[in-house]
Structures are given as C-alpha cells and as structure tokens.
Short mmCIF file of C-alpha atoms and ligand atoms in Angstrom, two decimals:
data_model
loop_
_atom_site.label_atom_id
_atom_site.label_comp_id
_atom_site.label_asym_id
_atom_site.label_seq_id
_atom_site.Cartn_x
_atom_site.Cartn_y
_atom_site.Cartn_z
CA UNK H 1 0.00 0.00 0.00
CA UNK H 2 1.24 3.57 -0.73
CA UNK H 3 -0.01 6.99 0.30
CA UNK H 4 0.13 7.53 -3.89
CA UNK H 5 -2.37 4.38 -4.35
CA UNK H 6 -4.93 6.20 -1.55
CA UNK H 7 -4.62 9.79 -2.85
CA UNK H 8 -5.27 8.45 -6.68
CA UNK H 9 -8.00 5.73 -5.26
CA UNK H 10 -10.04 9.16 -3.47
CA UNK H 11 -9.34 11.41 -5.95
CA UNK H 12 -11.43 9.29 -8.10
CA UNK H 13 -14.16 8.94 -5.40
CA UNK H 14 -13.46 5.40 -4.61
CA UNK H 15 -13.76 4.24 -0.77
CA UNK H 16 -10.85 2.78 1.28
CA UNK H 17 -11.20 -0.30 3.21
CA UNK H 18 -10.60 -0.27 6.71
CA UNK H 19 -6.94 -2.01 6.83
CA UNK H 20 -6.15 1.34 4.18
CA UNK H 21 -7.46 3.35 6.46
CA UNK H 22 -5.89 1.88 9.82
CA UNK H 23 -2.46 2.09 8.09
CA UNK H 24 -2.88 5.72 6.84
CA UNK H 25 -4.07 6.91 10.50
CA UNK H 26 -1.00 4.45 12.27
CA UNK H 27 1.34 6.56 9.26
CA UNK H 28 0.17 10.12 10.37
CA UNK H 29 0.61 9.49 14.13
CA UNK H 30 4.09 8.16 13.66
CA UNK H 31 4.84 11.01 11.07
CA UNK H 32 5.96 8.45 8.48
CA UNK H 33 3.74 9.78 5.89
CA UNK H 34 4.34 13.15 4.20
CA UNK H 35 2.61 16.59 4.74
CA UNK H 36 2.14 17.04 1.25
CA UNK H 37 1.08 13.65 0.59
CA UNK H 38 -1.53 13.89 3.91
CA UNK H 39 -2.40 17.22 2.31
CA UNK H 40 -3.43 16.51 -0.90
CA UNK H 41 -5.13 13.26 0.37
CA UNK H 42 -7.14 15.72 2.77
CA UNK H 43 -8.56 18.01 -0.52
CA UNK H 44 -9.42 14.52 -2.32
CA UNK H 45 -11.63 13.82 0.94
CA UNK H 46 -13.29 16.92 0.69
CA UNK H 47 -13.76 17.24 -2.44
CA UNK H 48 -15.41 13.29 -3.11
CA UNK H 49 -16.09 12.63 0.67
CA UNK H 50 -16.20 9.13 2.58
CA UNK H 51 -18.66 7.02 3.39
CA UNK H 52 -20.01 5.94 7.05
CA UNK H 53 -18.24 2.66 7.06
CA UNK H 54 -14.67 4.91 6.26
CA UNK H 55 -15.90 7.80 8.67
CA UNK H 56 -16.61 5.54 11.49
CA UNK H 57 -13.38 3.17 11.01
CA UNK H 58 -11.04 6.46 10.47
CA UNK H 59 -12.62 7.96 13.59
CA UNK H 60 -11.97 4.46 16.05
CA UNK H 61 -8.19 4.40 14.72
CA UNK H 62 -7.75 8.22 15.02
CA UNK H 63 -9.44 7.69 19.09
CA UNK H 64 -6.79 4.93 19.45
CA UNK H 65 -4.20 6.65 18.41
CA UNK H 66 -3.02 8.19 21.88
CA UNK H 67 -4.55 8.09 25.28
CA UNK H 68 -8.02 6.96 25.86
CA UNK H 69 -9.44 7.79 29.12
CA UNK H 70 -11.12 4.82 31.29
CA UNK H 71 -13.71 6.79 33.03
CA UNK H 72 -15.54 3.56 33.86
CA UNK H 73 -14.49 3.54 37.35
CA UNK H 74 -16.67 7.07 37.84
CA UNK H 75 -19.69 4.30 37.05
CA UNK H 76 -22.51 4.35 34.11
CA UNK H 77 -23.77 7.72 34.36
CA UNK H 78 -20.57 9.42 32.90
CA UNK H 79 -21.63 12.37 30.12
CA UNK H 80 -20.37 14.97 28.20
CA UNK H 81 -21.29 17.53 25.79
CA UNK H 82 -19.85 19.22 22.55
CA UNK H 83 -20.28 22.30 20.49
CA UNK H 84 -18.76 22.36 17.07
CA UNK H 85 -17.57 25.99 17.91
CA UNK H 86 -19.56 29.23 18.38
CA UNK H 87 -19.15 32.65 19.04
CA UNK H 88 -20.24 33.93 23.00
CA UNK H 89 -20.84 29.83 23.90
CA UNK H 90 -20.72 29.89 27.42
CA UNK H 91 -22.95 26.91 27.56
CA UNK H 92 -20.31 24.67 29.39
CA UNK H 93 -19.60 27.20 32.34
CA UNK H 94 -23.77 26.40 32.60
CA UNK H 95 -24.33 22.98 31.71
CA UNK H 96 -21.46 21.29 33.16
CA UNK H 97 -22.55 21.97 37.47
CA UNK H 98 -26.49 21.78 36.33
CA UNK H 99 -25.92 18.39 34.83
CA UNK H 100 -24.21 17.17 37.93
CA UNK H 101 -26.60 18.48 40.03
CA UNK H 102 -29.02 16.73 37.84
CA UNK H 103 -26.88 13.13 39.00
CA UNK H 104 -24.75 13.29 35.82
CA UNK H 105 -20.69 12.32 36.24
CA UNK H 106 -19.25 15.43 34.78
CA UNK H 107 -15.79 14.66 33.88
CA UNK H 108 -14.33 16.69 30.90
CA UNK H 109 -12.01 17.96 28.99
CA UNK H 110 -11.97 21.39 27.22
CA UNK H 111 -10.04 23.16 24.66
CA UNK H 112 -9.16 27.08 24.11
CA UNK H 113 -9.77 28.99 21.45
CA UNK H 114 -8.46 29.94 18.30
CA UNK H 115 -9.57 32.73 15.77
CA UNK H 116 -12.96 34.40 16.45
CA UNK H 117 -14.03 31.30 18.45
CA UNK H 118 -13.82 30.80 22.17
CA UNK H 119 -12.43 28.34 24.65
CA UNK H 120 -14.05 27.37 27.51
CA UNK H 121 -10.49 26.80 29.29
CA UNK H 122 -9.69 30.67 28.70
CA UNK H 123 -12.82 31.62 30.21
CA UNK H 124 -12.03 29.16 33.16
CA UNK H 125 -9.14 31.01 33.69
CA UNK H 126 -10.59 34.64 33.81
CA UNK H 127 -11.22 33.21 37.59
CA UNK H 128 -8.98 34.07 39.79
CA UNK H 129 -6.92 31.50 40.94
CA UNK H 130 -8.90 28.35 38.96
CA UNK H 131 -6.38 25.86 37.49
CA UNK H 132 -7.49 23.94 34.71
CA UNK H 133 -4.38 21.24 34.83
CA UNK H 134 -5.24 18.73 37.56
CA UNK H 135 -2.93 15.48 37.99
CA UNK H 136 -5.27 11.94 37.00
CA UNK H 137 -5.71 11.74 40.87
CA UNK H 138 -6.98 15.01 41.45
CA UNK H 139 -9.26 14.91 38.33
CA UNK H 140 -10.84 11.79 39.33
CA UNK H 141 -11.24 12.80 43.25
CA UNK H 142 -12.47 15.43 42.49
CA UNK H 143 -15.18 14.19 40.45
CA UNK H 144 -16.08 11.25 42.98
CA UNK H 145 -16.52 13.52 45.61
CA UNK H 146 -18.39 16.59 43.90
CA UNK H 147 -19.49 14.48 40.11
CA UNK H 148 -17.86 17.81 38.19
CA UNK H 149 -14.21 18.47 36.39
CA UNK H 150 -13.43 20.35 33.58
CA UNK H 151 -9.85 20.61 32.78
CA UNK H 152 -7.48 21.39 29.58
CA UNK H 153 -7.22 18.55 26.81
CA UNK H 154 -4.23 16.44 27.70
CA UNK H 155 -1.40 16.66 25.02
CA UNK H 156 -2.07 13.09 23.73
CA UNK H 157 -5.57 13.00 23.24
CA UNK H 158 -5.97 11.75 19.55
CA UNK H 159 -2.65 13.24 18.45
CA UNK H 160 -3.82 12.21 14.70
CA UNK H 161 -6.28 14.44 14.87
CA UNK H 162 -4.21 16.96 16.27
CA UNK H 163 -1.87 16.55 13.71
CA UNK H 164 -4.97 16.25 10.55
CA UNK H 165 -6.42 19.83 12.16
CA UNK H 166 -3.36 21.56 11.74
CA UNK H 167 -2.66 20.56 8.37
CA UNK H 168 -6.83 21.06 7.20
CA UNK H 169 -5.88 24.28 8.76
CA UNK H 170 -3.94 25.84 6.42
CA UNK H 171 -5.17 23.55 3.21
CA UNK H 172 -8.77 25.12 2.97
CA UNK H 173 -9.64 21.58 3.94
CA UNK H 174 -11.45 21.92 7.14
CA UNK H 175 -15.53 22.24 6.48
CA UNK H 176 -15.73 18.65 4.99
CA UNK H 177 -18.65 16.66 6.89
CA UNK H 178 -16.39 13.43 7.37
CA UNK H 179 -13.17 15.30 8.38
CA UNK H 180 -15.60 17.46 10.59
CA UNK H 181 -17.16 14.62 12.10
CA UNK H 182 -14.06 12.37 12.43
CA UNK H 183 -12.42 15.13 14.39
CA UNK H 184 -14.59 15.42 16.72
CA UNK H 185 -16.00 12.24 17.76
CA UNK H 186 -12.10 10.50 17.71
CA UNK H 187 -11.46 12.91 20.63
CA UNK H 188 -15.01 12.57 22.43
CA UNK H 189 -14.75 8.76 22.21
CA UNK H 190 -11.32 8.69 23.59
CA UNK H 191 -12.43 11.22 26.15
CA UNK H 192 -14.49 8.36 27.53
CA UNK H 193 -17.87 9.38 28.70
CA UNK H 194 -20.59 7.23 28.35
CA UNK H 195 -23.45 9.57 27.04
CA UNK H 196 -22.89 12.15 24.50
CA UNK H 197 -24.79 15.69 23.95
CA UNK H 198 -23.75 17.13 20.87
CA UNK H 199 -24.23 20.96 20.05
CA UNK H 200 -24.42 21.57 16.03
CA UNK H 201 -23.57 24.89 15.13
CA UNK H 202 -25.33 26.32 11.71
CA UNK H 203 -25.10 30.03 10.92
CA UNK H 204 -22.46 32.96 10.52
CA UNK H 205 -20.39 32.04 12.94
CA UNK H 206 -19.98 28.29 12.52
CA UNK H 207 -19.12 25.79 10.12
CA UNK H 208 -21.81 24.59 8.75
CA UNK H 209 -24.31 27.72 7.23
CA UNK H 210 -27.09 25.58 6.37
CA UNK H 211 -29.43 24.05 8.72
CA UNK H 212 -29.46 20.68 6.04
CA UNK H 213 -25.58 20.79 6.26
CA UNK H 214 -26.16 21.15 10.13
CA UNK H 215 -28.08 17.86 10.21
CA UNK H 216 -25.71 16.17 8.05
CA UNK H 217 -23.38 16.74 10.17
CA UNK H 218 -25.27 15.64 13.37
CA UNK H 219 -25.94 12.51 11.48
CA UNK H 220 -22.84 12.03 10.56
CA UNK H 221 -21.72 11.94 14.51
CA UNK H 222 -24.51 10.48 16.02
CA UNK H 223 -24.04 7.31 14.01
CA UNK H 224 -20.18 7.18 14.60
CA UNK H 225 -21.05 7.29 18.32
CA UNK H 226 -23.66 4.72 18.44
CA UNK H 227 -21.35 2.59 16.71
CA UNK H 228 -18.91 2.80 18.96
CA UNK H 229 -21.35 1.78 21.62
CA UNK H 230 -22.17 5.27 22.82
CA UNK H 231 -25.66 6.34 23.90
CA UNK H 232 -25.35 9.86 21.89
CA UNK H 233 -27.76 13.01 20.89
CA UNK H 234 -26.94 15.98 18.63
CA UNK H 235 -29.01 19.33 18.57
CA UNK H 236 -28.62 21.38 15.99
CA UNK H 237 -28.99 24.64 16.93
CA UNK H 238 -29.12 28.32 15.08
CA UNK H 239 -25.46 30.59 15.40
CA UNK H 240 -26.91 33.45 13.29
CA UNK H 241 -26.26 35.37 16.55
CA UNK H 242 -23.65 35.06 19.37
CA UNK H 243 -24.94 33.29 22.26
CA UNK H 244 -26.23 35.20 24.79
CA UNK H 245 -25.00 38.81 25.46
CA UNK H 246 -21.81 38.74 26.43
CA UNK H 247 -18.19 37.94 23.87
CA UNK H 248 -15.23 37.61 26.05
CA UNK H 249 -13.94 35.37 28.76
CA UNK H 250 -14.73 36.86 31.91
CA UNK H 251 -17.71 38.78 30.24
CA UNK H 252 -18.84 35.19 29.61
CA UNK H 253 -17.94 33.89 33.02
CA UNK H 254 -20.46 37.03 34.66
CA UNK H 255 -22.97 36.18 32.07
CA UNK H 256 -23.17 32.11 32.76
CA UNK H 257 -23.40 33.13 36.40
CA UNK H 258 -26.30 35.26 35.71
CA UNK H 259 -27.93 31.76 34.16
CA UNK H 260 -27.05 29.94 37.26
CA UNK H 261 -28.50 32.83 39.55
CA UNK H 262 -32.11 32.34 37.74
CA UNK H 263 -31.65 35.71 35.39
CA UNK H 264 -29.99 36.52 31.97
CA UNK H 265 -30.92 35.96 28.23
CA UNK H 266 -33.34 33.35 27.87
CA UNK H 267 -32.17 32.32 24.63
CA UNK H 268 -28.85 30.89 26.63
CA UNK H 269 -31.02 29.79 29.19
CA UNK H 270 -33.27 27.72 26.84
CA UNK H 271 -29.88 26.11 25.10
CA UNK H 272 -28.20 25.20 28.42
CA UNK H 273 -31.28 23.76 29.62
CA UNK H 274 -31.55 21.86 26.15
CA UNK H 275 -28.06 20.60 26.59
CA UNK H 276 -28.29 19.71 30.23
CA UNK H 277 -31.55 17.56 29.82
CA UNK H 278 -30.43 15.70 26.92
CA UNK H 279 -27.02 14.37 29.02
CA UNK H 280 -29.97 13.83 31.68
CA UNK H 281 -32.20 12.16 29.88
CA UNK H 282 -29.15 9.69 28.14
CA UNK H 283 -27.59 8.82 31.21
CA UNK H 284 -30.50 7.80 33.26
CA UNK H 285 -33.10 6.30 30.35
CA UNK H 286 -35.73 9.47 31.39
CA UNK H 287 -37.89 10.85 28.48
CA UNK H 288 -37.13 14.27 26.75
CA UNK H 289 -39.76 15.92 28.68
CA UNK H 290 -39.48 14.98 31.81
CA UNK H 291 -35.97 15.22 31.48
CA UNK H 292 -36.01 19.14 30.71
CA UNK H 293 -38.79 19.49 33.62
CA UNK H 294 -35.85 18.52 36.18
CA UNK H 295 -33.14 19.86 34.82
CA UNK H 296 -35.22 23.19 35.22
CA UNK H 297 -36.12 22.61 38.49
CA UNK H 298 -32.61 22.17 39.49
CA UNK H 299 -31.68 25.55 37.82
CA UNK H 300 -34.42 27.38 39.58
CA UNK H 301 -34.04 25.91 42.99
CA UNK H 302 -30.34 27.20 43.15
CA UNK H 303 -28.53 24.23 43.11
CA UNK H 304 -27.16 23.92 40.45
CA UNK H 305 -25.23 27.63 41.48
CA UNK H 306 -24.09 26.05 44.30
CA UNK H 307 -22.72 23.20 42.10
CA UNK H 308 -20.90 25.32 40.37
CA UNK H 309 -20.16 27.52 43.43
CA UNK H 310 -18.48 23.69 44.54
CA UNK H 311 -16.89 23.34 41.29
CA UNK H 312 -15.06 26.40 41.36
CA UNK H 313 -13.90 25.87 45.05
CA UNK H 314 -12.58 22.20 44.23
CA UNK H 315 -10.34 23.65 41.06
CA UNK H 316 -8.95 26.28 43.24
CA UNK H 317 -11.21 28.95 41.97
CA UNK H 318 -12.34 32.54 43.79
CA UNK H 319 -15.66 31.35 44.51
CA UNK H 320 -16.47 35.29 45.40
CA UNK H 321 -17.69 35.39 41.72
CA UNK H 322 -20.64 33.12 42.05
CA UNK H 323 -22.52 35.78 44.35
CA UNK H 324 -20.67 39.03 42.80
CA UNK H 325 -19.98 38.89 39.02
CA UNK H 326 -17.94 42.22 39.65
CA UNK H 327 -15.31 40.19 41.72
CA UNK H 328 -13.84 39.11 38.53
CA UNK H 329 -12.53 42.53 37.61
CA UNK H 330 -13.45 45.06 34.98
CA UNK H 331 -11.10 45.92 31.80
CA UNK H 332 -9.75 49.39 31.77
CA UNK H 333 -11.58 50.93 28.69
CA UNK H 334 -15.34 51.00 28.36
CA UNK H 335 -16.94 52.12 24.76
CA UNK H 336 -20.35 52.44 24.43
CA UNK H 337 -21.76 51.97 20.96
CA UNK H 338 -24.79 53.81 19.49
CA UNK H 339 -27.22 52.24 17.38
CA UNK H 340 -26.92 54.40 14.30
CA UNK H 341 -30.94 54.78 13.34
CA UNK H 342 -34.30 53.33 15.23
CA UNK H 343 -35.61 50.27 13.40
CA UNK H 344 -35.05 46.42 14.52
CA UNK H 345 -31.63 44.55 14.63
CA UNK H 346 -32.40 42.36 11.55
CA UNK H 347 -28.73 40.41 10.91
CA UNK H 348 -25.71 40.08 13.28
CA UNK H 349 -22.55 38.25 11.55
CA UNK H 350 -21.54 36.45 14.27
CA UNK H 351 -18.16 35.30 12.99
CA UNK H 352 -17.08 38.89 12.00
CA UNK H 353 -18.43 40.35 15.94
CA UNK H 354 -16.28 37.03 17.21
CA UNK H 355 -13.37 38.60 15.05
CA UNK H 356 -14.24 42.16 16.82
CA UNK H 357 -13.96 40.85 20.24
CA UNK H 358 -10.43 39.00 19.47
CA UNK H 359 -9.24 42.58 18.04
CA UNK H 360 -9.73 43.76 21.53
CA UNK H 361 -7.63 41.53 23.31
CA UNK H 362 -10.15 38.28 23.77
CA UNK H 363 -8.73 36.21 21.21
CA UNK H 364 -6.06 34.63 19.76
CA UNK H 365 -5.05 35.13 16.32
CA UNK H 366 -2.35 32.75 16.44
CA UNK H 367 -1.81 29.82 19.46
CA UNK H 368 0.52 31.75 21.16
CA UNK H 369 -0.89 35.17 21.89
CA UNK H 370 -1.93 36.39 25.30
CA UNK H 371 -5.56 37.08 25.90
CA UNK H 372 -6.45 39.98 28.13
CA UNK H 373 -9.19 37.99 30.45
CA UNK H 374 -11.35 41.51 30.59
CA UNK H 375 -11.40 41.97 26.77
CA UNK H 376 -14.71 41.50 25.05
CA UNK H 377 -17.92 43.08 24.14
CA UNK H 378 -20.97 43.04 25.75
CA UNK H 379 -24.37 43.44 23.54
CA UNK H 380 -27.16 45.69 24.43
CA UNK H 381 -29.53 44.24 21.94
CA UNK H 382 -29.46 40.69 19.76
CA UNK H 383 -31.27 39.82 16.50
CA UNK H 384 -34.78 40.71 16.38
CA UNK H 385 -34.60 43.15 18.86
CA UNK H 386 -36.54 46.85 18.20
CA UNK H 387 -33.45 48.99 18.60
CA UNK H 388 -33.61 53.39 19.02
CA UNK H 389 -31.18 55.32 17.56
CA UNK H 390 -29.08 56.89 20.06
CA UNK H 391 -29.44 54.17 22.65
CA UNK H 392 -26.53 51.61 23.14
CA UNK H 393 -25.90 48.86 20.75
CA UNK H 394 -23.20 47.49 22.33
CA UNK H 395 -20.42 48.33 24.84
CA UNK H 396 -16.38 47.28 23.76
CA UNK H 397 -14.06 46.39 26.32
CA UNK H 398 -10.15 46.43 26.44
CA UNK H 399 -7.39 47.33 28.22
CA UNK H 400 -6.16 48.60 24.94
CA UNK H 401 -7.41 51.87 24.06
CA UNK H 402 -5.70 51.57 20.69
CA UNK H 403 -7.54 48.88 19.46
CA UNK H 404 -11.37 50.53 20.31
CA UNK H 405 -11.67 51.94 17.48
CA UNK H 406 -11.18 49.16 15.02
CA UNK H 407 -12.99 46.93 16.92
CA UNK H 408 -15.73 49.51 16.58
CA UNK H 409 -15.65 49.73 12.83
CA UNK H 410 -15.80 45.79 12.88
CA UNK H 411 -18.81 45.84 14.96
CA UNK H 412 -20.26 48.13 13.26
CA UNK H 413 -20.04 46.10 9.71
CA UNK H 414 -21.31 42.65 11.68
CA UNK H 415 -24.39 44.23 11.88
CA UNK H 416 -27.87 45.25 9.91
CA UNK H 417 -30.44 47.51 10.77
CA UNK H 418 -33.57 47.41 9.23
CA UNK H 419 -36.91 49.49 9.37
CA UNK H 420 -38.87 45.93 9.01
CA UNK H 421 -39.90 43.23 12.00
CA UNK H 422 -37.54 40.33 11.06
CA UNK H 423 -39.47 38.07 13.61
CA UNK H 424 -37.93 35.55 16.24
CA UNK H 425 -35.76 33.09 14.40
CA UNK H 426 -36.26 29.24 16.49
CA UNK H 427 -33.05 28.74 18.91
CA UNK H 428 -33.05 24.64 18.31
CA UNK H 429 -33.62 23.35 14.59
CA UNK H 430 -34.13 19.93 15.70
CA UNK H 431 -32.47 16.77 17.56
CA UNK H 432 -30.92 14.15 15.90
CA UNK H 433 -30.97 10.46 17.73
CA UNK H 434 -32.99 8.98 20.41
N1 URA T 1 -13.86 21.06 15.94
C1 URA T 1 -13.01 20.00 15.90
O1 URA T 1 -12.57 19.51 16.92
N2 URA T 1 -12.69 19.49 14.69
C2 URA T 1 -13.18 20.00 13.52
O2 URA T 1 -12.84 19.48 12.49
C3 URA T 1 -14.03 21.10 13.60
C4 URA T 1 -14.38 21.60 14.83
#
C-alpha cells in the first residue's frame, strides 16, 4: 500500500477499506507519511467525501491513536457535551454543574480557542486562581466527591487528529462533513464518557451555514457514536447570533453566572437547559420531557449555582464570583456603541463580531498570543430586537485603548439595521438520535 495508491483511489471517489485506512491513520501518528502527501489526500476527501463505514473506522483508529481515558471507574452515568464551535458559547460554564446536580458524572475535557471562536479553558481562567491542569488523581477525586471536572485537553488526546487539524488548517480543507465529524468524535470517544450531547452549530459564525448541512453533520456523529457503543444526541442549533449577550472570557464567566443565579438571556437559558436535559435524559433512560422538567427545576431551585459555586472551590477557583460577578474585575476601557438609526436589529454576523472581540484583546489570532481575560464586548440588543437610535448597541471592552476603534468599525459592519420586523428566528432546529 502507498499513500500515492490512496490519494489516486479518493481522488477518483473510490472508498478505502478499513486495513487502508488503519495504516494511513498508524502513518500520520508516527509522522511516516508526508505533509504534502496527507495534504493533498485531505482536498481529495473533501472534495469526493467518505462514506459511514470509512468515517466511522477512520474515527476508532484516530481515538486509538493516543490516550483513551477509562472513566468507567466514575460508574454508568458518565456524560459529556460538545459544540462544534460558536461565538459567545458559554454553555459549558452552565451545563457542566447543572448536569451534575441533575446526577450526571461530569468529567471533561476542554479546549481554548483559536480565531474568532472561544475556549471554555480561557474563560475558566478569567477566575482568579482556577487551574485547569489537575494530575489523573486530582481529576478523578475530584469528580467522585463533587461528580464535576473540567480541565485542559491532555497533550495526547488523539494526536492524529491533532496533527490532521493543523494541516486542514492551512489547506482550505477543514468544512468537509467526514473530516468534521471524524475530528470530533475520535477525541469525544477517547475522552471516555458514556453519554454524549452534541451541540451543532449552523449560521455565521460556525461551520456549517445551512441548517441541512447542520443535520448532516449531526448525522454524521450520532451514528459514529452509536457505533462505537455510545448512547449519543446531537441538537442542531441556530449561530446566526452570538450566544447570549456577552463575547469575552470573563464577560462570559459574569454572564453564565447570571444563568445559574435564575436571570440573563433566555435564549442561553433555553440552550443550556436543552443541553443539560439531553445528558440527563441519556444517562438515566428518562424521556425528553421529563428530562427538561428537572433539569429546570434544578436551575431554579439554586442548586445547580451552588454546584458550580463547589466546582469552582474544588479547582482552586475565587468562589467570590458566584454571588458578585464584579469580583472578577473590569477591563480598563469601556466604549459604548450607538445604534446608528431606530428600526429592529435584523442580521448580526456572528463570525465577523467574534473577530471584533479577538481585536480587543479576547482572542487569539495565532496559538501563542496572550488574551487579556477583561477583553470582550458586551451586547445591548441581539437579533430581532426593536433597537432606538441613540441608545446603546453594544459596549467594547479592552485594556487597549488603541484597538477601540477598530474593533468599533468591525462591529459596526457585523451588523444590519432594518426598518422591518424580522421576527424571532427558532433557537433549536431539531435533535438528531434517540
Ligand atoms: N472542531 C473539531 O474539533 N474538529 C473539527 O474538524 C471542527 C471543529
């Protein structure tokens, strides 16, 4: 078999068997096979795609390729949930205590961001004091004794996906459905959970703009996960608009408090509940419905704040912030923004407003810049909101002054005015699974 044989074989839309496969995956792990050769391979997948049978076997030997964590002696109720990157997605800050205060064994791993998207590990950090590296012992006390951990990705979690990303990165050869797909589920499977909640972005700001490309994509995952034995659910859910109100780490932080308090946008509200029912409902067998009934209870009865207030405690965290948003600190430079005329707020680009909150410190452009923690922007209004000129639109944060009024222009361009209704546009397109 050579890497010439595969590249010609896909280029002419033929499928690979599995032992193809298994060899290709064991060759870009060990870094025998060629960039180029892996790169031009990559553009023949996404340009004549794979079928399940390849996506499914690709994603097991991309999982097995580095560590796979045994979370079976946490016991059966072990779940986790995924968003396929968003702009303003706090939902894990949310989700994560209510879905062990639902009974759930919340023991994940998290990535940062890159680009306009966010991390939930930066965000983590914006608390004073949290550490998001634990040793195996701590991580797994730690979820015995309070059923919630969220720490940073460990450096050998599916390093051939690691090594794929990077190169789809920079080849235009990252929104392909398998590749997509692949990518994530080889890291969720080796992550170990039991149950599965997947969050499908489709909008501006994501990868997938279409809601049928959205569903393709669930598919896609759902199928690789329940044939790998996982009990699994995808939402696919609109990114048209940043979730919730706030863009920026410990703007999101504040904001996913608010949630937890019983206050705040109910859009993020109605997601987080979404998310936290469906791991719910997966990990102990209970209907949709009744499912979402206790997982609200449980964020209106306060506990799961204190869950989090736990969380935050157990990971070293200034819990001060659970009662007092304000103890996380406040950037340097404020700028309000007007809304230019009255009308309604018809259109908000939410990639391009994630790419005005990294110009003001709360991003990374490349891996190794510093994020300012305070950076960010917080909205005054979201799509479909009436809107009067004059009033604020938006206020930018930084402790750059330099960079306000760029990040102002960008803002600016990210969004429409309109003199027409546009409606209310539905949060959740559908589920995919049962
Ligand atoms: N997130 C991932 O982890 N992989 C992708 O390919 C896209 C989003």
């Amino acid at each position: 078999m050579t890497m010439y044989e595969l590249i010609q074989a896909k280029r002419r839309g033929e499928a690979h068997t599995d032992e193809a496969l298994a060899w290709l995956i064991r060759g870009v792990t060990d870094g025998s096979i060629p960039d180029y050769q892996l790169s031009a391979w990559l553009m023949a997948v996404c340009l004549r795609g794979m079928n399940a049978r390849e996506t499914a076997t690709m994603t097991a030997c991309m999982a097995a390729s580095g560590d796979q964590i045994d979370l079976s002696p946490l016991g059966a109720h072990t779940a986790d949930k995924h968003s396929t990157g968003g702009v303003g997605d706090k939902t894990t800050l949310i989700v994560a205590p209510l879905a062990a205060a639902l009974g759930c064994t919340v023991a994940k791993m998290s990535g940062r961001g890159l680009g306009h998207t966010g991390g939930t590990i930066d965000k983590l950090e914006s608390i004073s004091g949290f550490r998001t590296s634990l040793s195996p012992d701590e991580f797994f006390a730690q979820v015995e004794r309070i059923g919630v951990a969220v720490v940073g990705q460990t450096g050998n979690l599916a390093p051939a996906d690691k090594k794929l990303y990077a190169l789809r990165d920079v080849t235009a050869t990252v929104d392909s459905i398998p590749l997509i797909a692949s990518s994530v589920m080889s890291k969720k499977l080796a992550a170990g959970a039991q149950s599965i909640v997947l969050d499908v972005k489709v909008g501006s700001g994501a990868f997938m703009k279409t809601r049928e490309e959205g569903k393709a994509l669930a598919r896609a995952m759902v199928e690789i996960g329940q044939n790998c034995g996982r009990k699994i659910r995808a939402l696919v859910t609109n990114m048209d608009v940043p979730l919730g109100y706030a863009i920026g780490n410990a703007l999101e932080v504040a904001e996913a408090i608010e949630i937890l308090q019983g206050r705040g946008c109910p859009a993020l509200r109605e997601i987080c509940l979404a998310l936290a029912a469906n791991m719910y409902s997966l990990s102990f067998d209970v209907p949709a419905d009744e499912a979402l009934a206790k997982a609200t209870t449980v964020l209106d009865s306060g506990e799961a704040l204190a869950k989090f207030r736990a969380w935050i405690a157990a990971q070293g965290g200034d819990v001060a912030c659970a009662d007092d948003p304000a103890a996380l600190g406040t950037a340097k430079y404020a700028k309000v923004i007007e809304t230019p005329h009255t009308g309604w707020l018809v259109h908000m680009d939410a990639e391009r407003i994630g790419r005005a909150a990294m110009l003001l410190g709360a991003g990374r452009a490349t891996q190794d810049d510093v994020i300012d923690p305070l950076a960010g922007i917080r909205l005054a209004a979201r799509t479909g909101d009436a809107v009067t000129a004059g009033a604020p639109l938006a206020t930018l944060y930084t402790s750059d002054k330099t960079k306000l009024a760029e990040a102002e222009a960008a803002f600016l361009a990210a969004v429409e005015l309109s003199n027409t209704d546009p409606g209310i546009a539905p949060l959740i397109y559908c589920t995919v699974g049962n």
